[in-house]
Short mmCIF file of C-alpha atoms in Angstrom, two decimals:
data_model
loop_
_atom_site.label_atom_id
_atom_site.label_comp_id
_atom_site.label_asym_id
_atom_site.label_seq_id
_atom_site.Cartn_x
_atom_site.Cartn_y
_atom_site.Cartn_z
CA MET A 687 -0.12 -0.20 0.15
CA ALA A 688 2.74 2.51 0.88
CA ARG A 689 4.49 2.09 -2.49
CA ARG A 690 0.93 2.79 -4.41
CA ALA A 691 0.78 6.05 -2.23
CA ILE A 692 4.04 7.20 -3.07
CA ARG A 693 3.70 6.77 -6.93
CA PRO A 694 0.81 8.77 -7.54
CA THR A 695 2.59 11.63 -5.27
CA PHE A 696 5.65 11.76 -7.58
CA LEU A 697 3.85 11.45 -10.96
CA LEU A 698 1.71 14.54 -9.59
CA PHE A 699 4.95 16.30 -8.63
CA ALA A 700 6.42 15.47 -11.88
CA GLU A 701 3.61 16.48 -13.77
CA SER A 702 3.28 19.86 -11.83
CA SER A 703 7.12 20.57 -12.44
CA ARG A 704 6.38 20.09 -16.29
CA GLY A 705 3.74 22.38 -16.00
CA ASP A 706 5.46 25.49 -14.52
CA ARG A 707 8.32 24.95 -17.19
CA THR A 708 5.80 25.17 -20.07
CA ARG A 709 4.15 28.25 -18.50
CA GLY A 710 7.76 29.82 -18.20
CA GLY A 711 8.63 29.38 -21.55
CA PHE A 712 5.55 30.80 -22.82
CA LEU A 713 6.20 33.82 -20.74
CA LEU A 714 9.64 34.07 -22.17
CA LEU A 715 8.33 33.89 -25.68
CA ALA A 716 5.72 36.53 -24.99
CA LEU A 717 8.47 38.85 -23.70
CA LEU A 718 10.38 38.26 -26.68
CA LEU A 719 7.67 39.14 -28.94
CA ALA A 720 7.11 42.13 -26.97
CA VAL A 721 10.67 43.44 -27.14
CA LEU A 722 10.95 42.70 -30.68
CA PRO A 723 9.15 45.45 -32.45
CA ALA A 724 11.12 47.74 -30.46
CA CYS A 725 14.66 46.58 -31.45
CA ARG A 726 13.25 46.71 -35.09
CA SER A 727 12.27 50.74 -34.45
CA ALA A 728 15.56 51.59 -32.79
CA PRO A 729 17.71 53.46 -35.28
CA SER A 730 20.97 51.74 -36.32
CA PRO A 731 23.87 53.35 -35.32
CA GLU A 732 25.19 55.97 -37.36
CA ALA A 733 28.46 55.41 -39.28
CA PRO A 734 31.24 57.61 -38.24
CA ARG A 735 31.31 60.95 -40.40
CA PRO A 736 34.58 61.54 -42.45
CA VAL A 737 37.02 63.96 -41.04
CA PRO A 738 36.98 67.17 -43.13
CA GLU A 739 39.94 67.59 -44.93
CA PRO A 740 41.91 70.95 -43.34
CA GLU A 741 41.41 74.01 -45.57
CA PRO A 742 44.61 74.87 -47.64
CA VAL A 743 46.61 77.39 -45.95
CA GLU A 744 47.76 80.50 -48.15
CA VAL A 745 51.57 81.13 -47.48
CA VAL A 746 52.24 84.85 -48.13
CA GLU A 747 55.93 85.55 -48.29
CA ALA A 748 57.14 88.63 -46.17
CA ALA A 749 58.74 91.55 -48.31
CA ILE A 750 62.10 91.91 -47.44
CA GLU A 751 62.92 95.16 -48.17
CA PRO A 752 66.53 95.82 -49.59
CA VAL A 753 68.87 97.28 -47.42
CA ALA A 754 70.10 100.70 -48.42
CA PRO A 755 73.59 100.83 -49.87
CA GLU A 756 74.42 103.71 -47.28
CA VAL A 757 73.36 101.38 -44.49
CA VAL A 758 75.59 98.72 -45.96
CA GLU A 759 78.43 101.06 -46.28
CA LEU A 760 78.23 102.22 -42.53
CA LEU A 761 78.12 98.54 -41.26
CA ARG A 762 80.92 97.78 -43.50
CA MET A 763 83.05 100.47 -41.99
CA GLU A 764 81.72 99.89 -38.19
CA ASP A 765 82.59 96.22 -38.53
CA SER A 766 85.94 96.64 -39.78
CA ARG A 767 86.58 100.00 -37.69
CA THR A 768 88.06 101.72 -40.58
CA LEU A 769 86.70 104.69 -42.30
CA ASP A 770 86.11 105.48 -46.25
CA ASP A 771 86.96 108.87 -46.44
CA SER A 772 84.67 109.37 -49.61
CA ALA A 773 82.27 107.43 -48.31
CA VAL A 774 81.95 109.31 -45.19
CA ALA A 775 81.96 112.72 -46.89
CA GLU A 776 79.01 111.47 -49.18
CA LEU A 777 77.01 110.32 -46.22
CA ALA A 778 77.28 113.58 -44.30
CA VAL A 779 75.84 115.38 -46.93
CA SER A 780 72.87 112.52 -47.25
CA VAL A 781 69.26 114.05 -47.85
CA SER A 782 68.31 111.40 -45.23
CA ALA A 783 68.50 112.50 -41.60
CA ALA A 784 68.33 108.61 -40.76
CA VAL A 785 71.11 108.00 -43.01
CA ARG A 786 73.24 111.32 -40.98
CA LEU A 787 72.06 109.84 -37.75
CA LYS A 788 73.44 106.30 -38.35
CA LEU A 789 76.45 108.14 -39.54
CA ALA A 790 77.11 109.94 -36.21
CA ARG A 791 76.58 106.69 -34.23
CA ALA A 792 79.06 104.88 -36.73
CA LEU A 793 81.39 107.54 -35.95
CA GLY A 794 81.29 107.63 -31.97
CA ARG A 795 81.86 103.87 -32.04
CA ILE A 796 84.87 103.78 -34.30
CA GLY A 797 86.13 106.76 -32.70
CA ASP A 798 88.87 107.77 -35.66
CA PRO A 799 90.12 111.03 -34.96
CA ALA A 800 90.29 111.49 -38.76
CA ALA A 801 86.72 111.82 -38.59
CA PHE A 802 86.01 114.77 -36.05
CA THR A 803 85.80 117.41 -38.34
CA VAL A 804 82.75 115.23 -39.94
CA LEU A 805 81.18 114.71 -36.35
CA ASP A 806 81.80 118.33 -35.81
CA GLY A 807 79.65 119.09 -38.49
CA LEU A 808 77.06 116.81 -37.75
CA ALA A 809 76.68 118.44 -34.45
CA ARG A 810 75.12 121.58 -35.96
CA ASP A 811 72.76 119.57 -38.23
CA ALA A 812 69.21 120.99 -38.85
CA ASP A 813 67.76 117.91 -37.36
CA PRO A 814 67.95 117.73 -33.50
CA GLU A 815 68.19 113.67 -33.67
CA VAL A 816 71.31 113.85 -35.54
CA ARG A 817 72.73 116.74 -33.13
CA ARG A 818 71.89 114.48 -30.06
CA GLU A 819 73.72 111.50 -31.62
CA ALA A 820 76.80 113.63 -32.51
CA ALA A 821 76.55 114.99 -28.86
CA TRP A 822 76.91 111.55 -27.47
CA ALA A 823 79.59 110.37 -30.02
CA ALA A 824 81.67 113.08 -28.93
CA ARG A 825 82.70 110.75 -25.82
CA ALA A 826 85.10 108.97 -28.27
CA PHE A 827 86.96 111.94 -29.04
CA GLU A 828 88.58 113.06 -25.43
CA ALA A 829 89.63 116.61 -25.23
CA ARG A 830 88.16 117.61 -28.61
CA GLY A 831 85.23 115.82 -27.82
CA ALA A 832 84.60 117.54 -24.82
CA SER A 833 85.02 120.82 -26.61
CA LEU A 834 82.25 119.80 -28.89
CA ALA A 835 80.01 118.42 -26.01
CA THR A 836 80.25 121.76 -24.14
CA ALA A 837 79.40 123.72 -27.26
CA ALA A 838 76.32 121.20 -27.45
CA LEU A 839 75.40 122.03 -23.86
CA ASP A 840 74.02 125.46 -25.51
CA ASP A 841 71.59 123.78 -28.00
CA THR A 842 67.62 124.63 -27.11
CA ILE A 843 66.79 120.81 -27.23
CA PRO A 844 66.94 119.14 -23.63
CA SER A 845 68.10 115.35 -25.60
CA VAL A 846 70.83 117.08 -27.10
CA VAL A 847 71.87 118.87 -23.94
CA GLU A 848 71.64 115.51 -21.85
CA ALA A 849 73.57 113.65 -24.51
CA ALA A 850 76.28 116.39 -23.99
CA LEU A 851 76.17 116.15 -20.37
CA ARG A 852 76.72 112.23 -20.31
CA SER A 853 79.47 112.59 -22.97
CA LEU A 854 81.47 115.03 -20.88
CA ALA A 855 81.02 112.65 -18.03
CA GLN A 856 82.13 109.75 -19.82
CA ILE A 857 85.07 111.72 -21.37
CA GLY A 858 85.80 112.92 -17.71
CA ASP A 859 87.95 115.97 -18.62
CA LEU A 860 88.70 117.82 -15.32
CA ALA A 861 88.80 121.23 -17.22
CA SER A 862 84.92 120.78 -17.91
CA ILE A 863 84.28 121.01 -14.19
CA PRO A 864 84.36 124.70 -13.93
CA GLU A 865 82.13 125.01 -17.48
CA LEU A 866 79.94 122.53 -15.86
CA ALA A 867 79.42 124.41 -12.37
CA SER A 868 78.89 127.40 -13.88
CA ARG A 869 75.87 126.04 -16.00
CA VAL A 870 74.19 123.79 -13.54
CA GLU A 871 72.13 126.31 -12.12
CA ARG A 872 70.89 127.37 -15.37
CA LEU A 873 70.01 123.59 -16.31
CA SER A 874 66.26 122.42 -15.74
CA PRO A 875 65.98 120.17 -12.42
CA GLU A 876 65.74 116.85 -14.69
CA LEU A 877 68.99 117.86 -16.62
CA ALA A 878 70.89 119.29 -13.69
CA ALA A 879 70.14 115.62 -12.11
CA VAL A 880 71.71 114.27 -14.86
CA LEU A 881 74.96 116.12 -14.55
CA LEU A 882 75.20 115.49 -10.88
CA THR A 883 74.60 111.61 -10.81
CA ASP A 884 77.65 111.33 -13.45
CA LEU A 885 79.77 113.38 -11.58
CA PHE A 886 81.69 110.48 -9.61
CA ARG A 887 83.32 109.55 -13.19
CA PHE A 888 85.37 112.66 -13.04
CA GLU A 889 87.14 111.01 -9.96
CA SER A 890 88.44 114.49 -8.42
CA ASP A 891 87.86 116.67 -5.71
CA ALA A 892 86.52 119.29 -7.79
CA ALA A 893 83.62 117.41 -8.96
CA VAL A 894 83.19 116.21 -5.13
CA ASP A 895 82.99 119.67 -4.33
CA LEU A 896 80.16 120.42 -7.02
CA ALA A 897 78.01 117.78 -5.53
CA ARG A 898 78.29 118.68 -2.23
CA ARG A 899 76.98 122.14 -3.08
CA PHE A 900 73.50 120.06 -3.72
CA SER A 901 73.54 117.59 -1.51
CA GLU A 902 71.20 119.58 0.82
CA SER A 903 69.30 120.96 -1.94
CA SER A 904 65.57 121.47 -1.21
CA ASP A 905 64.89 119.75 -4.52
CA ARG A 906 64.76 115.79 -3.73
CA ARG A 907 65.98 115.07 -7.28
CA LEU A 908 69.42 117.19 -6.80
CA ARG A 909 69.86 115.91 -3.72
CA GLU A 910 69.17 112.16 -4.26
CA ALA A 911 71.47 112.82 -7.63
CA ALA A 912 74.42 114.64 -5.52
CA VAL A 913 74.51 111.93 -2.87
CA TYR A 914 74.64 109.19 -5.18
CA ALA A 915 77.68 110.95 -6.90
CA LEU A 916 79.26 111.38 -3.51
CA GLY A 917 78.59 107.64 -2.51
CA ARG A 918 80.00 106.42 -5.78
CA ALA A 919 82.87 108.53 -5.69
CA ALA A 920 83.67 107.73 -2.03
CA ARG A 921 86.40 110.36 -1.39
CA GLU A 922 87.23 111.98 1.67
CA ALA A 923 86.32 115.28 0.46
CA GLY A 924 82.93 114.06 0.33
CA ARG A 925 82.50 112.25 3.99
CA PRO A 926 80.99 115.43 5.61
CA ALA A 927 78.33 115.69 3.12
CA LEU A 928 77.47 111.93 3.20
CA LEU A 929 77.47 112.02 7.20
CA ALA A 930 74.84 114.56 6.85
CA ALA A 931 73.25 112.74 4.52
CA LEU A 932 72.48 109.65 6.94
CA GLY A 933 69.80 111.82 8.33
CA ASP A 934 68.00 112.53 4.88
CA PRO A 935 64.46 111.80 4.60
CA SER A 936 65.28 110.01 1.32
CA THR A 937 65.86 106.37 1.74
CA TRP A 938 67.80 106.49 -1.69
CA ALA A 939 69.94 109.33 -0.30
CA ARG A 940 70.79 107.43 3.40
CA SER A 941 71.46 104.29 1.36
CA TRP A 942 74.10 105.84 -0.91
CA ALA A 943 75.50 107.74 2.21
CA VAL A 944 76.13 104.28 4.10
CA ARG A 945 77.86 102.69 1.07
CA GLY A 946 80.02 105.83 0.54
CA LEU A 947 80.94 105.87 4.16
CA GLY A 948 81.56 102.20 4.01
CA ARG A 949 84.04 102.35 1.00
CA ILE A 950 85.98 105.40 2.79
CA GLY A 951 86.44 103.08 5.77
CA ASP A 952 86.90 105.98 8.29
CA PRO A 953 86.28 104.14 11.85
CA GLY A 954 84.99 107.16 13.32
CA ASP A 955 81.93 106.77 11.39
CA LEU A 956 80.94 103.47 12.49
CA GLU A 957 78.56 104.43 15.53
CA ALA A 958 76.63 106.79 13.06
CA VAL A 959 76.20 104.22 10.60
CA LEU A 960 75.30 101.69 13.23
CA GLN A 961 72.65 104.25 14.82
CA LEU A 962 71.09 104.14 11.16
CA ILE A 963 70.87 100.37 11.07
CA GLU A 964 69.14 100.29 14.62
CA ASP A 965 66.94 103.10 13.85
CA PRO A 966 66.34 103.66 10.22
CA GLY A 967 63.36 106.13 10.45
#
């Protein structure tokens, strides 16, 4: 009896399992049939678009202006440090102010005494830029250059006067000091500051004395320029003015006063310098 009861139960279970599988299969088939139309209606992926070819770039050749023969000749002379007298004479009367300016510059760089007469003529050129370049070129001609630069101090164009002052300082001719001392009061503050700044180049007590005159000027520009020159010169004659400049309200002036005193190296100045370091004000 027990075996008869077990068999129908097993068969019932088997039949039930087969029914579940059948129902699952139908459900899966229904799902596929539902999804299939959607898959058909979905757009197919687009093919990659071709990369457009770059547009051709138009190559424009830069127009190279030919170098003027005059400039070529000047460059040749500067490179060789020799002058062609006929070429120099021709360039000096060129209708182009730019060419005359370049000639003055070249003469200053070459420094051939034989060309001084030409430079002297350019120093009186109608074009102020040519005169300025000639005044600066005078530095290469020592005493004769100092005479040319001194004459240029009377020019009405400030840039020409400034170039002349710088030339005189570069030459360092002590004979120029009295002339500069007589003119400094008549210069504008800007040009006077240029003169005072370069006084150290003369390496003389006469230049120091001129700088001392302005080391306590009410004009800050003149005062700073004078103390700078005294500090660069670092001569015993300028020591009292440098000590006084330790109390100057200008940091620039005080710093150059300290540098000058340090170069002079008098032990008696150490206390004043240390006090300034401790209390720079």
